mmCIF file of C-alpha atoms in Angstrom:
data_model
loop_
_atom_site.group_PDB
_atom_site.id
_atom_site.type_symbol
_atom_site.label_atom_id
_atom_site.label_comp_id
_atom_site.label_asym_id
_atom_site.label_seq_id
_atom_site.Cartn_x
_atom_site.Cartn_y
_atom_site.Cartn_z
ATOM 1 C CA UNK Z 150 21.474 132.516 -113.432
ATOM 2 C CA UNK Z 151 20.496 131.385 -109.936
ATOM 3 C CA UNK Z 152 19.834 134.132 -107.441
ATOM 4 C CA UNK Z 153 22.836 135.053 -105.278
ATOM 5 C CA UNK Z 154 22.805 133.400 -101.861
ATOM 6 C CA UNK Z 155 23.359 135.055 -98.498
ATOM 7 C CA UNK Z 156 23.769 133.584 -95.037
ATOM 8 C CA UNK Z 157 21.719 135.515 -92.474
ATOM 9 C CA UNK Z 158 21.665 134.973 -88.724
ATOM 10 C CA UNK Z 159 17.909 135.492 -88.550
ATOM 11 C CA UNK Z 160 15.124 133.407 -87.020
ATOM 12 C CA UNK Z 161 13.480 132.535 -90.322
ATOM 13 C CA UNK Z 162 10.623 130.033 -90.644
ATOM 14 C CA UNK Z 163 8.618 128.545 -93.548
ATOM 15 C CA UNK Z 164 5.544 130.492 -92.424
ATOM 16 C CA UNK Z 165 7.192 133.861 -93.115
ATOM 17 C CA UNK Z 166 6.238 134.142 -96.807
ATOM 18 C CA UNK Z 167 5.267 137.762 -97.467
ATOM 19 C CA UNK Z 168 7.221 139.029 -94.462
ATOM 20 C CA UNK Z 169 9.867 141.723 -94.866
ATOM 21 C CA UNK Z 170 13.107 141.249 -92.938
ATOM 22 C CA UNK Z 171 16.036 143.585 -92.399
ATOM 23 C CA UNK Z 172 19.238 142.018 -93.632
ATOM 24 C CA UNK Z 173 22.132 141.830 -91.164
ATOM 25 C CA UNK Z 174 24.823 144.424 -91.815
ATOM 26 C CA UNK Z 175 27.300 142.014 -93.428
ATOM 27 C CA UNK Z 176 24.688 140.486 -95.734
ATOM 28 C CA UNK Z 177 23.319 143.922 -96.692
ATOM 29 C CA UNK Z 178 26.802 145.192 -97.523
ATOM 30 C CA UNK Z 179 27.585 142.105 -99.594
ATOM 31 C CA UNK Z 180 24.269 142.233 -101.470
ATOM 32 C CA UNK Z 181 24.293 145.959 -102.239
ATOM 33 C CA UNK Z 182 27.961 147.000 -102.342
ATOM 34 C CA UNK Z 183 29.660 143.818 -103.591
ATOM 35 C CA UNK Z 184 27.065 141.936 -105.676
ATOM 36 C CA UNK Z 185 25.367 145.268 -106.496
ATOM 37 C CA UNK Z 186 21.790 144.078 -106.265
ATOM 38 C CA UNK Z 187 19.060 146.653 -106.831
ATOM 39 C CA UNK Z 188 15.531 146.918 -105.516
ATOM 40 C CA UNK Z 189 13.412 144.231 -107.155
ATOM 41 C CA UNK Z 190 16.292 141.783 -107.630
ATOM 42 C CA UNK Z 191 15.944 138.195 -106.450
ATOM 43 C CA UNK Z 192 18.154 136.693 -103.770
ATOM 44 C CA UNK Z 193 18.230 133.539 -101.677
ATOM 45 C CA UNK Z 194 18.594 133.546 -97.895
ATOM 46 C CA UNK Z 195 19.568 130.714 -95.560
ATOM 47 C CA UNK Z 196 20.338 130.642 -91.851
ATOM 48 C CA UNK Z 197 22.106 127.287 -91.506
ATOM 49 C CA UNK Z 198 19.129 125.467 -90.010
ATOM 50 C CA UNK Z 199 18.048 123.757 -93.213
ATOM 51 C CA UNK Z 200 16.316 124.824 -96.382
ATOM 52 C CA UNK Z 201 16.484 128.191 -98.088
ATOM 53 C CA UNK Z 202 14.242 131.180 -98.691
ATOM 54 C CA UNK Z 203 13.562 132.827 -102.033
ATOM 55 C CA UNK Z 204 13.377 136.563 -101.456
ATOM 56 C CA UNK Z 205 13.263 139.937 -103.212
ATOM 57 C CA UNK Z 206 15.244 143.032 -102.281
ATOM 58 C CA UNK Z 207 12.658 145.716 -101.439
ATOM 59 C CA UNK Z 208 14.545 148.538 -99.732
ATOM 60 C CA UNK Z 209 18.052 149.991 -99.688
ATOM 61 C CA UNK Z 210 19.206 153.028 -97.724
ATOM 62 C CA UNK Z 211 22.194 154.288 -95.770
ATOM 63 C CA UNK Z 212 21.214 152.160 -92.798
ATOM 64 C CA UNK Z 213 21.073 148.840 -94.677
ATOM 65 C CA UNK Z 214 18.721 146.780 -96.805
ATOM 66 C CA UNK Z 215 15.519 144.782 -96.481
ATOM 67 C CA UNK Z 216 14.125 141.782 -98.334
ATOM 68 C CA UNK Z 217 10.675 140.269 -98.640
ATOM 69 C CA UNK Z 218 10.431 136.507 -98.162
ATOM 70 C CA UNK Z 219 8.716 134.916 -101.165
ATOM 71 C CA UNK Z 220 8.791 131.185 -100.427
ATOM 72 C CA UNK Z 221 10.599 128.494 -98.449
ATOM 73 C CA UNK Z 222 12.318 125.572 -100.178
ATOM 74 C CA UNK Z 223 13.269 122.655 -97.890
ATOM 75 C CA UNK Z 224 16.025 121.518 -100.277
ATOM 76 C CA UNK Z 225 19.120 119.954 -98.693
ATOM 77 C CA UNK Z 226 22.485 119.401 -100.365
ATOM 78 C CA UNK Z 227 24.285 117.492 -97.614
ATOM 79 C CA UNK Z 228 26.421 114.428 -98.252
ATOM 80 C CA UNK Z 229 25.224 111.028 -97.022
ATOM 81 C CA UNK Z 230 28.721 110.564 -95.565
ATOM 82 C CA UNK Z 231 29.692 111.992 -92.174
ATOM 83 C CA UNK Z 232 33.264 113.142 -92.804
ATOM 84 C CA UNK Z 233 35.413 115.240 -90.496
ATOM 85 C CA UNK Z 234 38.514 116.842 -91.946
ATOM 86 C CA UNK Z 235 41.067 116.804 -89.121
ATOM 87 C CA UNK Z 236 43.507 119.310 -90.573
ATOM 88 C CA UNK Z 237 46.834 120.210 -89.011
ATOM 89 C CA UNK Z 238 46.918 124.006 -88.911
ATOM 90 C CA UNK Z 239 48.576 125.421 -92.008
ATOM 91 C CA UNK Z 240 49.698 128.903 -93.018
ATOM 92 C CA UNK Z 241 46.921 131.436 -93.654
ATOM 93 C CA UNK Z 242 46.157 130.976 -97.359
ATOM 94 C CA UNK Z 243 46.647 127.209 -97.264
ATOM 95 C CA UNK Z 244 44.321 126.813 -94.270
ATOM 96 C CA UNK Z 245 41.668 129.009 -95.876
ATOM 97 C CA UNK Z 246 41.862 126.898 -99.043
ATOM 98 C CA UNK Z 247 41.585 123.643 -97.096
ATOM 99 C CA UNK Z 248 38.502 124.858 -95.226
ATOM 100 C CA UNK Z 249 36.826 126.359 -98.295
ATOM 101 C CA UNK Z 250 37.250 123.316 -100.520
ATOM 102 C CA UNK Z 251 36.336 120.870 -97.763
ATOM 103 C CA UNK Z 252 33.016 122.679 -97.328
ATOM 104 C CA UNK Z 253 32.389 122.635 -101.077
ATOM 105 C CA UNK Z 254 33.046 118.884 -101.096
ATOM 106 C CA UNK Z 255 30.504 118.180 -98.363
ATOM 107 C CA UNK Z 256 32.554 117.795 -95.199
ATOM 108 C CA UNK Z 257 30.509 117.563 -91.997
ATOM 109 C CA UNK Z 258 33.021 119.460 -89.855
ATOM 110 C CA UNK Z 259 36.608 120.677 -89.856
ATOM 111 C CA UNK Z 260 38.836 120.129 -86.837
ATOM 112 C CA UNK Z 261 41.960 122.325 -86.821
ATOM 113 C CA UNK Z 262 44.790 120.521 -85.043
ATOM 114 C CA UNK Z 263 47.985 121.569 -83.336
ATOM 115 C CA UNK Z 264 50.669 119.019 -84.177
ATOM 116 C CA UNK Z 265 54.414 118.916 -83.717
ATOM 117 C CA UNK Z 266 55.050 120.617 -87.077
ATOM 118 C CA UNK Z 267 51.838 122.563 -87.661
ATOM 119 C CA UNK Z 268 51.846 126.305 -88.283
ATOM 120 C CA UNK Z 269 51.694 128.289 -85.036
ATOM 121 C CA UNK Z 270 48.278 129.298 -83.720
ATOM 122 C CA UNK Z 271 48.374 132.785 -82.166
ATOM 123 C CA UNK Z 272 47.501 132.912 -78.510
ATOM 124 C CA UNK Z 273 44.592 134.753 -76.947
ATOM 125 C CA UNK Z 274 42.422 137.106 -78.960
ATOM 126 C CA UNK Z 275 44.434 136.684 -82.167
ATOM 127 C CA UNK Z 276 43.836 132.936 -82.059
ATOM 128 C CA UNK Z 277 40.130 133.503 -81.425
ATOM 129 C CA UNK Z 278 39.972 135.814 -84.452
ATOM 130 C CA UNK Z 279 41.736 133.223 -86.590
ATOM 131 C CA UNK Z 280 39.153 130.589 -85.614
ATOM 132 C CA UNK Z 281 36.287 133.008 -86.317
ATOM 133 C CA UNK Z 282 37.832 133.784 -89.702
ATOM 134 C CA UNK Z 283 37.820 130.085 -90.634
ATOM 135 C CA UNK Z 284 34.131 129.886 -89.735
ATOM 136 C CA UNK Z 285 33.452 132.861 -92.027
ATOM 137 C CA UNK Z 286 35.353 131.080 -94.807
ATOM 138 C CA UNK Z 287 33.009 128.117 -94.311
ATOM 139 C CA UNK Z 288 29.940 130.384 -94.471
ATOM 140 C CA UNK Z 289 31.158 131.992 -97.694
ATOM 141 C CA UNK Z 290 31.767 128.541 -99.182
ATOM 142 C CA UNK Z 291 28.183 127.536 -98.324
ATOM 143 C CA UNK Z 292 26.883 130.685 -100.011
ATOM 144 C CA UNK Z 293 28.795 129.736 -103.138
ATOM 145 C CA UNK Z 294 28.150 125.988 -103.309
ATOM 146 C CA UNK Z 295 24.489 125.838 -102.273
ATOM 147 C CA UNK Z 296 24.755 124.157 -98.880
ATOM 148 C CA UNK Z 297 22.095 125.250 -96.421
ATOM 149 C CA UNK Z 298 23.785 123.867 -93.314
ATOM 150 C CA UNK Z 299 27.101 125.406 -92.314
ATOM 151 C CA UNK Z 300 29.709 122.864 -91.177
ATOM 152 C CA UNK Z 301 31.246 123.526 -87.789
ATOM 153 C CA UNK Z 302 34.837 124.685 -87.706
ATOM 154 C CA UNK Z 303 35.708 123.281 -84.308
ATOM 155 C CA UNK Z 304 37.951 125.068 -81.847
ATOM 156 C CA UNK Z 305 41.585 124.092 -82.401
ATOM 157 C CA UNK Z 306 42.857 121.229 -80.268
ATOM 158 C CA UNK Z 307 46.099 119.389 -79.803
ATOM 159 C CA UNK Z 308 46.296 116.143 -81.743
ATOM 160 C CA UNK Z 309 46.499 113.938 -78.602
ATOM 161 C CA UNK Z 310 43.452 115.624 -77.012
ATOM 162 C CA UNK Z 311 41.376 115.284 -80.155
ATOM 163 C CA UNK Z 312 42.374 111.653 -80.744
ATOM 164 C CA UNK Z 313 41.382 110.788 -77.185
ATOM 165 C CA UNK Z 314 37.871 112.168 -77.774
ATOM 166 C CA UNK Z 315 37.244 110.936 -81.331
ATOM 167 C CA UNK Z 316 34.736 108.048 -81.464
ATOM 168 C CA UNK Z 317 34.605 107.207 -85.179
ATOM 169 C CA UNK Z 318 36.953 105.539 -87.627
ATOM 170 C CA UNK Z 319 39.841 107.351 -89.233
ATOM 171 C CA UNK Z 320 42.483 107.543 -91.923
ATOM 172 C CA UNK Z 321 45.891 109.157 -91.522
ATOM 173 C CA UNK Z 322 47.686 110.101 -94.724
ATOM 174 C CA UNK Z 323 51.404 109.314 -94.893
ATOM 175 C CA UNK Z 324 53.736 109.086 -97.873
ATOM 176 C CA UNK Z 325 55.227 105.766 -96.736
ATOM 177 C CA UNK Z 326 51.923 103.957 -96.059
ATOM 178 C CA UNK Z 327 51.410 100.645 -97.862
ATOM 179 C CA UNK Z 328 47.603 100.734 -97.911
ATOM 180 C CA UNK Z 329 46.053 102.444 -100.906
ATOM 181 C CA UNK Z 330 42.806 104.364 -100.847
ATOM 182 C CA UNK Z 331 41.249 101.796 -103.175
ATOM 183 C CA UNK Z 332 41.742 99.068 -100.550
ATOM 184 C CA UNK Z 333 39.555 100.785 -97.950
ATOM 185 C CA UNK Z 334 36.125 99.478 -96.989
ATOM 186 C CA UNK Z 335 33.115 101.751 -97.010
ATOM 187 C CA UNK Z 336 32.844 103.570 -93.661
ATOM 188 C CA UNK Z 337 29.957 102.400 -91.508
ATOM 189 C CA UNK Z 338 29.744 105.636 -89.539
ATOM 190 C CA UNK Z 339 31.568 108.926 -89.056
ATOM 191 C CA UNK Z 340 35.083 108.956 -90.495
ATOM 192 C CA UNK Z 341 37.934 111.398 -89.928
ATOM 193 C CA UNK Z 342 40.544 112.277 -92.526
ATOM 194 C CA UNK Z 343 43.713 113.195 -90.650
ATOM 195 C CA UNK Z 344 45.906 115.477 -92.767
ATOM 196 C CA UNK Z 345 49.359 116.565 -91.689
ATOM 197 C CA UNK Z 346 50.985 120.006 -91.750
ATOM 198 C CA UNK Z 347 53.216 121.475 -94.415
ATOM 199 C CA UNK Z 348 56.255 119.711 -92.960
ATOM 200 C CA UNK Z 349 54.445 116.377 -92.679
ATOM 201 C CA UNK Z 350 53.543 114.452 -89.550
ATOM 202 C CA UNK Z 351 56.201 113.697 -86.967
ATOM 203 C CA UNK Z 352 56.723 109.995 -86.242
ATOM 204 C CA UNK Z 353 55.048 110.328 -82.851
ATOM 205 C CA UNK Z 354 51.950 111.935 -84.453
ATOM 206 C CA UNK Z 355 51.460 108.977 -86.781
ATOM 207 C CA UNK Z 356 52.108 106.534 -83.932
ATOM 208 C CA UNK Z 357 49.450 108.255 -81.819
ATOM 209 C CA UNK Z 358 46.926 108.090 -84.660
ATOM 210 C CA UNK Z 359 47.632 104.414 -85.255
ATOM 211 C CA UNK Z 360 47.255 103.693 -81.538
ATOM 212 C CA UNK Z 361 43.725 105.114 -81.806
ATOM 213 C CA UNK Z 362 42.831 102.864 -84.732
ATOM 214 C CA UNK Z 363 43.603 105.190 -87.641
ATOM 215 C CA UNK Z 364 44.635 103.431 -90.850
ATOM 216 C CA UNK Z 365 47.762 104.822 -92.571
ATOM 217 C CA UNK Z 366 46.910 105.422 -96.241
ATOM 218 C CA UNK Z 367 48.837 106.814 -99.207
ATOM 219 C CA UNK Z 368 47.314 109.054 -101.835
ATOM 220 C CA UNK Z 369 49.236 107.860 -104.883
ATOM 221 C CA UNK Z 370 52.879 108.297 -105.885
ATOM 222 C CA UNK Z 371 53.118 112.082 -105.529
ATOM 223 C CA UNK Z 372 53.524 114.065 -102.333
ATOM 224 C CA UNK Z 373 50.559 116.443 -102.050
ATOM 225 C CA UNK Z 374 50.543 119.787 -100.299
ATOM 226 C CA UNK Z 375 48.654 119.912 -97.011
ATOM 227 C CA UNK Z 376 45.783 121.924 -98.534
ATOM 228 C CA UNK Z 377 45.567 119.494 -101.487
ATOM 229 C CA UNK Z 378 45.593 116.199 -99.599
ATOM 230 C CA UNK Z 379 42.296 116.705 -97.794
ATOM 231 C CA UNK Z 380 40.577 117.926 -100.962
ATOM 232 C CA UNK Z 381 41.797 114.877 -102.912
ATOM 233 C CA UNK Z 382 40.716 112.465 -100.177
ATOM 234 C CA UNK Z 383 37.287 114.063 -99.826
ATOM 235 C CA UNK Z 384 36.703 113.891 -103.572
ATOM 236 C CA UNK Z 385 37.681 110.217 -103.597
ATOM 237 C CA UNK Z 386 35.385 109.363 -100.687
ATOM 238 C CA UNK Z 387 32.469 111.242 -102.206
ATOM 239 C CA UNK Z 388 33.010 109.656 -105.613
ATOM 240 C CA UNK Z 389 33.083 106.105 -104.193
ATOM 241 C CA UNK Z 390 30.395 106.248 -101.537
ATOM 242 C CA UNK Z 391 28.955 109.755 -101.415
ATOM 243 C CA UNK Z 392 27.185 112.075 -103.818
ATOM 244 C CA UNK Z 393 29.845 112.968 -106.423
ATOM 245 C CA UNK Z 394 28.359 110.636 -109.009
#
């Protein structure tokens, strides 16, 4: 089995082979208490800046754990497509699922959106914690799927504000669209997948997206849940033009 992977917010470099580093508290807890690694076990570290580090657990005590860097591997597992999932904010479990699976499928970034029918985003500190939680979901997904660069989970924005700033092409998914996914041309640059909330987009949301050049597209004859639609679209994009081949 491959060595378990851990994200660490450390200033690692390829020249650190043979160096012992103290694992951050969260990584140490996960390695020792959850995965139950013992001294001498192999693990893989990455800090989101590219590549990964083979390491060995060398010390465990009440204060934490330490690992010795064995070697650096510059491997990258990023998609050749630059895809942003622009996801209307959904209820807790659904939003976590959308973020987690989007990261596994190679999304470049996730943009949570406030739309007319999206789930409410708590104000103040609670909203900040929710955003930080989504970023942790993305980190955990990278640990699982082998990505060495953590996609950004952008700060939530209103749909109009985000549309005004977006510079790439885009698709908006609606049940009544007449364009099928198969009819789309390969994107020449960054592309956004605009996915509505659990109640669907309001008419004015779709109109705003279309006014900014987004193409209305349908994803087959069945109505998909908000957390399913983005996953399906990402898989289709990656299978046609990305790295799911």
